[in-house]
Amino acid sequence: MAVFSPGALVRRRVYIPWVRIPPGRLVELPGRGGSTYVTDTPGPSPDSPTIVLLHALGCTGLLTWFPAIEPLSRRFRVVTLDQRWHGQGIRSEDFSLVDCADDVAALIDVLGLEDVIIAGYSMGGVVAQRVWRQHAEKIQGLVLCATTDKFQLNAAERLFFTGMGATMLGARGVSRSRTALTAARATARALDLVPADIHEWAMREFRSTSPWAVGQALAALGRHHSRPWLGQIDVPTAVVVGTRDRVIPATRQISLARAIPGATIHDIDTGHAGCVLEAEKFVPAVVEAAATVNARRRDFRRT
């Protein structure tokens, strides 16, 4: 009887584009309670603007964005990081979207970044909104992909997110477990190697985030609601909409864009995992969206 590894199973069923994976390092974020894994890819010149990429739920900075890093680096300095409790991100007692946004601001300071655009995918798009809300002075633009302003829009969603929050309270001890932390770090250290097989690498990246972390983040996303202040966003914004998205329907993504003054809409025929599984469509769209934001940022009137 044939035996297949998880990587072999993924290889047989899922197309993952092969691209060069940039090297990274652990960066200490002063005052934030730890360090996070960061990649920093130079742009075409030393004074290139920077785009900071924020990843989706249950992923890492690299796993969400690896197909787009090199194309974006033709115009921008490109930075990724692992958010709290994801990959090699900071481990804290609780998961908070507010803390995630503060971590991004701390990284901007540590790396001395200027002319910064924040791009976020799904959960990363929610964190990107909060970066503007909490640290508007540090950023000059937003690219929001496959995301929304509020999740609890119907009874089924409210029940799901409320239940997830209660379940995660019972699992909080896992967050303090030295064994769990050591195991997660050990798994993540293997990712420093240049992957010989992109599918095996993707599986290792995925496994570096615990189910507890995903549950905590889901509960936090269920509490997110940015609609009351979206109209105050005063930086150029582009919204990349996946028209076949079943996780966050396109209507919600478009509604988000229409609530932000002057936001441009870049729609593509992709599902919610289009950032990787349909990278041939997503990457040109996010490059276009980022270039649009960059072109508009110097003339955009801020309040």
XYZ file of N, CA and C in Angstrom, residues 14-161:
444
model
N -2.785 20.467 -5.027
C -2.750 21.929 -4.965
C -1.561 22.460 -5.740
N -1.827 23.464 -6.584
C -0.728 24.132 -7.274
C -0.198 25.256 -6.392
N 1.102 25.222 -6.100
C 1.754 26.302 -5.367
C 2.899 26.811 -6.232
N 2.918 28.093 -6.546
C 3.964 28.611 -7.439
C 5.344 28.509 -6.795
N 6.334 28.163 -7.599
C 7.712 28.105 -7.099
C 8.364 29.454 -7.328
N 8.783 30.088 -6.248
C 9.494 31.357 -6.330
C 10.611 31.340 -5.300
N 11.515 32.285 -5.418
C 12.597 32.394 -4.445
C 12.039 32.903 -3.117
N 12.369 32.214 -2.034
C 11.923 32.621 -0.698
C 13.009 33.497 -0.077
N 12.724 34.756 0.252
C 13.771 35.620 0.805
C 14.176 35.191 2.211
N 15.416 35.406 2.569
C 15.860 35.092 3.938
C 15.273 36.086 4.934
N 15.221 35.671 6.191
C 14.691 36.553 7.221
C 15.481 36.432 8.506
N 15.035 37.153 9.532
C 15.720 37.132 10.824
C 14.722 37.515 11.906
N 15.055 37.153 13.147
C 14.253 37.572 14.279
C 14.625 38.998 14.658
N 13.622 39.847 14.799
C 13.834 41.253 15.148
C 13.125 41.537 16.469
N 13.882 42.036 17.436
C 13.319 42.403 18.735
C 12.534 43.708 18.591
N 11.319 43.715 19.138
C 10.484 44.915 19.111
C 10.427 45.489 20.526
N 11.187 46.528 20.810
C 11.260 47.075 22.173
C 9.881 47.458 22.706
N 9.626 47.045 23.926
C 8.373 47.379 24.582
C 7.180 46.546 24.146
N 7.401 45.584 23.245
C 6.280 44.808 22.722
C 6.259 43.383 23.256
N 7.237 43.012 24.071
C 7.193 41.714 24.710
C 7.866 40.583 23.958
N 8.715 40.900 22.995
C 9.413 39.820 22.310
C 9.883 40.203 20.925
N 10.156 39.182 20.131
C 10.678 39.373 18.781
C 9.768 38.697 17.777
N 9.934 39.051 16.506
C 9.156 38.454 15.446
C 10.036 38.211 14.229
N 9.612 37.297 13.369
C 10.385 36.943 12.185
C 10.064 37.931 11.069
N 11.116 38.520 10.512
C 10.974 39.595 9.529
C 11.804 39.271 8.295
N 11.234 39.519 7.117
C 12.031 39.545 5.894
C 12.044 40.980 5.387
N 13.156 41.377 4.808
C 13.342 42.766 4.367
C 14.037 42.733 3.009
N 13.259 42.863 1.945
C 13.766 42.758 0.576
C 13.970 44.159 0.002
N 15.192 44.496 -0.430
C 15.447 45.851 -0.930
C 14.635 46.167 -2.181
N 14.362 47.446 -2.355
C 13.719 47.914 -3.572
C 14.759 48.258 -4.621
N 14.349 48.878 -5.721
C 15.281 49.195 -6.808
C 16.315 50.253 -6.459
N 16.051 51.058 -5.406
C 17.010 52.085 -5.006
C 16.917 52.290 -3.503
N 17.936 52.881 -2.874
C 17.920 53.077 -1.417
C 16.766 53.939 -0.928
N 16.244 54.832 -1.782
C 15.152 55.700 -1.346
C 13.788 55.212 -1.829
N 13.691 53.944 -2.214
C 12.403 53.390 -2.633
C 11.413 53.427 -1.464
N 10.128 53.695 -1.747
C 9.124 53.595 -0.674
C 9.039 52.156 -0.178
N 8.501 51.991 1.022
C 8.405 50.668 1.642
C 6.961 50.205 1.673
N 6.760 48.927 1.399
C 5.449 48.321 1.602
C 5.597 47.210 2.637
N 4.829 47.315 3.721
C 4.831 46.329 4.793
C 3.629 45.420 4.587
N 3.878 44.104 4.495
C 2.848 43.134 4.149
C 2.377 42.377 5.388
N 1.068 42.396 5.635
C 0.474 41.742 6.801
C -0.342 40.540 6.344
N -0.140 39.411 7.022
C -0.632 38.138 6.509
C -2.036 37.786 6.982
N -2.552 36.694 6.411
C -3.888 36.197 6.705
C -3.898 35.338 7.970
N -5.092 35.020 8.437
C -5.300 34.184 9.608
C -4.670 32.813 9.418
N -3.942 32.348 10.449
C -3.383 31.014 10.425
C -2.182 30.850 9.515
N -1.682 31.938 8.977
C -0.548 31.889 8.049
C 0.658 32.580 8.670
N 1.674 32.828 7.872
C 2.823 33.641 8.250
C 2.978 34.731 7.202
N 3.876 35.670 7.487
C 4.117 36.719 6.505
C 4.536 36.156 5.163
N 5.432 35.174 5.187
C 5.907 34.580 3.938
C 4.840 33.732 3.262
N 4.088 32.943 4.023
C 3.144 32.021 3.415
C 2.039 32.755 2.666
N 1.606 33.898 3.173
C 0.589 34.674 2.468
C 1.159 35.406 1.260
N 2.376 35.927 1.380
C 2.853 36.906 0.423
C 4.004 36.449 -0.468
N 4.521 35.211 -0.305
C 5.750 34.867 -1.023
C 5.659 35.020 -2.544
N 4.505 34.783 -3.207
C 4.505 34.989 -4.658
C 4.621 36.454 -5.076
N 4.243 37.374 -4.162
C 4.188 38.792 -4.524
C 5.440 39.570 -4.154
N 6.315 38.999 -3.324
C 7.441 39.775 -2.797
C 8.370 40.255 -3.904
N 8.821 39.355 -4.756
C 9.765 39.763 -5.798
C 9.152 40.747 -6.794
N 7.916 40.524 -7.298
C 7.318 41.539 -8.178
C 7.159 42.901 -7.508
N 6.768 42.920 -6.229
C 6.638 44.204 -5.536
C 7.996 44.872 -5.339
N 9.061 44.069 -5.171
C 10.390 44.641 -4.911
C 10.956 45.374 -6.125
N 10.320 45.257 -7.275
C 10.763 46.033 -8.440
C 10.396 47.502 -8.304
N 9.503 47.818 -7.350
C 9.093 49.205 -7.101
C 9.301 49.631 -5.653
N 9.273 48.651 -4.725
C 9.253 48.974 -3.306
C 10.311 48.170 -2.544
N 10.704 48.700 -1.392
C 11.323 47.874 -0.365
C 10.191 47.078 0.272
N 10.344 45.766 0.405
C 9.240 44.905 0.829
C 9.574 44.243 2.168
N 8.712 44.456 3.150
C 8.913 43.919 4.501
C 7.731 43.026 4.869
N 8.023 41.836 5.394
C 6.985 40.979 5.965
C 7.319 40.718 7.428
N 6.313 40.392 8.200
C 6.522 39.984 9.596
C 5.473 38.960 9.974
N 5.788 38.150 10.972
C 4.815 37.219 11.547
C 4.090 37.937 12.683
N 2.773 37.991 12.601
C 2.005 38.646 13.643
C 1.900 37.746 14.887
N 1.394 38.321 15.947
C 1.366 37.620 17.238
C 0.739 36.226 17.129
N 1.412 35.271 17.765
C 0.974 33.885 17.838
C 0.879 33.196 16.489
N 1.458 33.804 15.464
C 1.546 33.178 14.149
C 3.022 32.980 13.806
N 3.373 31.786 13.311
C 4.752 31.538 12.908
C 5.714 31.799 14.041
N 6.662 32.708 13.814
C 7.635 33.080 14.832
C 7.321 34.443 15.437
N 6.030 34.778 15.461
C 5.614 36.044 16.043
C 5.670 36.034 17.556
N 5.398 37.188 18.153
C 5.428 37.364 19.607
C 4.365 36.475 20.260
N 4.733 35.829 21.363
C 3.789 35.074 22.186
C 3.380 35.952 23.362
N 2.100 36.159 23.528
C 1.604 36.987 24.617
C 0.471 36.249 25.311
N 0.039 36.773 26.447
C -1.013 36.099 27.206
C -2.320 36.079 26.437
N -2.619 37.160 25.736
C -3.848 37.264 24.953
C -3.511 37.714 23.539
N -4.406 37.415 22.611
C -4.262 37.895 21.240
C -5.138 39.129 21.057
N -4.553 40.186 20.528
C -5.272 41.444 20.366
C -4.894 42.079 19.035
N -5.903 42.500 18.268
C -5.644 43.210 17.020
C -4.995 44.564 17.292
N -5.326 45.168 18.432
C -4.691 46.429 18.826
C -3.196 46.213 19.017
N -2.827 45.118 19.701
C -1.408 44.803 19.882
C -0.724 44.535 18.547
N -1.404 43.833 17.649
C -0.816 43.558 16.332
C -0.474 44.856 15.613
N -1.369 45.830 15.664
C -1.118 47.112 15.009
C 0.036 47.850 15.675
N 0.110 47.794 17.006
C 1.222 48.433 17.716
C 2.553 47.761 17.366
N 2.534 46.435 17.152
C 3.746 45.728 16.741
C 4.248 46.235 15.396
N 3.324 46.461 14.468
C 3.709 46.977 13.149
C 4.363 48.349 13.293
N 3.764 49.204 14.123
C 4.342 50.538 14.342
C 5.733 50.435 14.951
N 5.918 49.493 15.891
C 7.235 49.314 16.506
C 8.253 48.846 15.477
N 7.854 47.963 14.573
C 8.775 47.498 13.534
C 9.164 48.633 12.592
N 8.214 49.496 12.261
C 8.520 50.664 11.429
C 9.609 51.501 12.086
N 9.508 51.684 13.401
C 10.517 52.466 14.120
C 11.862 51.744 14.165
N 11.852 50.443 14.461
C 13.098 49.684 14.588
C 13.869 49.678 13.265
N 13.162 49.511 12.154
C 13.820 49.463 10.854
C 14.046 50.849 10.255
N 13.536 51.884 10.916
C 13.709 53.241 10.417
C 13.032 53.456 9.077
N 11.828 52.918 8.906
C 11.138 52.968 7.621
C 10.485 54.326 7.403
N 10.535 54.781 6.158
C 9.864 56.018 5.758
C 9.056 55.756 4.494
N 8.114 56.657 4.195
C 7.244 56.490 3.020
C 6.620 55.094 3.014
N 5.872 54.772 4.061
C 5.390 53.418 4.293
C 3.952 53.244 3.803
N 3.739 52.198 3.031
C 2.409 51.733 2.666
C 2.187 50.407 3.389
N 1.023 50.232 3.994
C 0.677 48.985 4.664
C -0.287 48.204 3.774
N 0.050 46.957 3.475
C -0.836 46.082 2.717
C -1.214 44.899 3.586
N -2.495 44.582 3.645
C -2.944 43.469 4.474
C -3.897 42.569 3.729
N -3.772 41.265 3.989
C -4.639 40.275 3.342
C -5.530 39.629 4.392
N -6.855 39.698 4.197
C -7.826 39.083 5.106
C -7.614 39.619 6.529
N -7.199 38.803 7.495
C -6.919 39.315 8.833
C -5.910 40.452 8.782
N -4.915 40.332 7.909
C -3.923 41.395 7.765
C -4.540 42.711 7.326
N -5.621 42.641 6.537
C -6.319 43.858 6.143
C -7.012 44.521 7.314
N -7.519 43.718 8.246
C -8.119 44.262 9.464
C -7.043 44.944 10.309
N -5.884 44.286 10.458
C -4.785 44.893 11.216
C -4.308 46.173 10.535
N -4.257 46.169 9.204
C -3.836 47.370 8.472
C -4.758 48.551 8.787
N -6.066 48.289 8.857
C -7.005 49.356 9.224
C -6.664 49.915 10.605
N -6.327 49.014 11.525
C -6.006 49.447 12.876
C -4.667 50.187 12.925
N -3.719 49.837 12.063
C -2.460 50.582 12.023
C -2.747 52.037 11.704
N -3.619 52.278 10.714
C -3.973 53.676 10.423
C -4.672 54.299 11.635
N -5.594 53.587 12.242
C -6.360 54.129 13.364
C -5.457 54.526 14.523
N -4.456 53.708 14.811
C -3.612 53.917 15.984
C -2.320 54.664 15.697
N -1.848 54.627 14.443
C -0.538 55.219 14.116
C -0.569 55.867 12.732
N -1.568 56.685 12.501
C -1.745 57.279 11.172
C -0.526 58.071 10.720
N 0.188 58.648 11.678
C 1.330 59.495 11.323
C 2.495 58.700 10.736
N 2.484 57.391 10.882
C 3.602 56.559 10.427
C 3.412 56.011 9.015
N 2.215 56.139 8.460
C 1.970 55.504 7.166
C 1.415 56.499 6.155
N 1.647 56.192 4.883
C 1.219 57.066 3.796
C 0.224 56.418 2.842
N -0.181 55.179 3.103
C -1.142 54.543 2.216
C -1.536 53.161 2.702
N -2.660 52.658 2.173
C -3.177 51.345 2.540
C -3.553 50.551 1.290
N -3.252 49.253 1.327
C -3.762 48.314 0.328
C -4.459 47.213 1.102
N -5.775 47.099 0.933
C -6.588 46.157 1.695
C -7.087 45.069 0.756
N -6.738 43.819 1.053
C -7.040 42.701 0.152
C -7.925 41.672 0.851
N -8.996 41.267 0.178
C -9.842 40.176 0.662
C -10.228 40.372 2.121
N -10.702 41.569 2.471
C -10.960 41.872 3.877
C -12.263 42.632 4.035
N -12.592 42.971 5.274
C -13.868 43.590 5.586
C -13.715 44.523 6.778
N -14.805 45.194 7.116
C -14.792 46.096 8.270
C -15.495 45.484 9.478
N -16.241 44.399 9.270
C -17.000 43.795 10.368
C -17.387 42.377 9.976
N -17.260 41.431 10.921
C -17.586 40.040 10.634
C -18.958 39.632 11.161
N -19.380 40.158 12.303
C -20.623 39.696 12.915
C -21.825 40.409 12.306
N -22.187 39.976 11.110
C -23.283 40.624 10.398
C -24.576 39.811 10.418
N -24.543 38.563 10.873
C -25.768 37.773 10.946
C -25.698 36.870 12.174
N -26.839 36.229 12.483
C -26.932 35.436 13.707
C -25.935 34.281 13.720
N -25.732 33.633 12.567
C -24.816 32.494 12.506
C -23.387 32.925 12.803
N -22.962 34.066 12.240
C -21.611 34.557 12.498
C -21.452 34.973 13.947
N -22.454 35.650 14.500
C -22.357 36.064 15.908
C -22.216 34.850 16.821
N -22.980 33.799 16.548
C -22.901 32.586 17.356
C -21.531 31.942 17.224
N -21.003 31.897 16.002
C -19.700 31.271 15.771
C -18.604 32.005 16.534
N -18.541 33.333 16.379
C -17.464 34.088 17.005
C -17.595 34.103 18.530
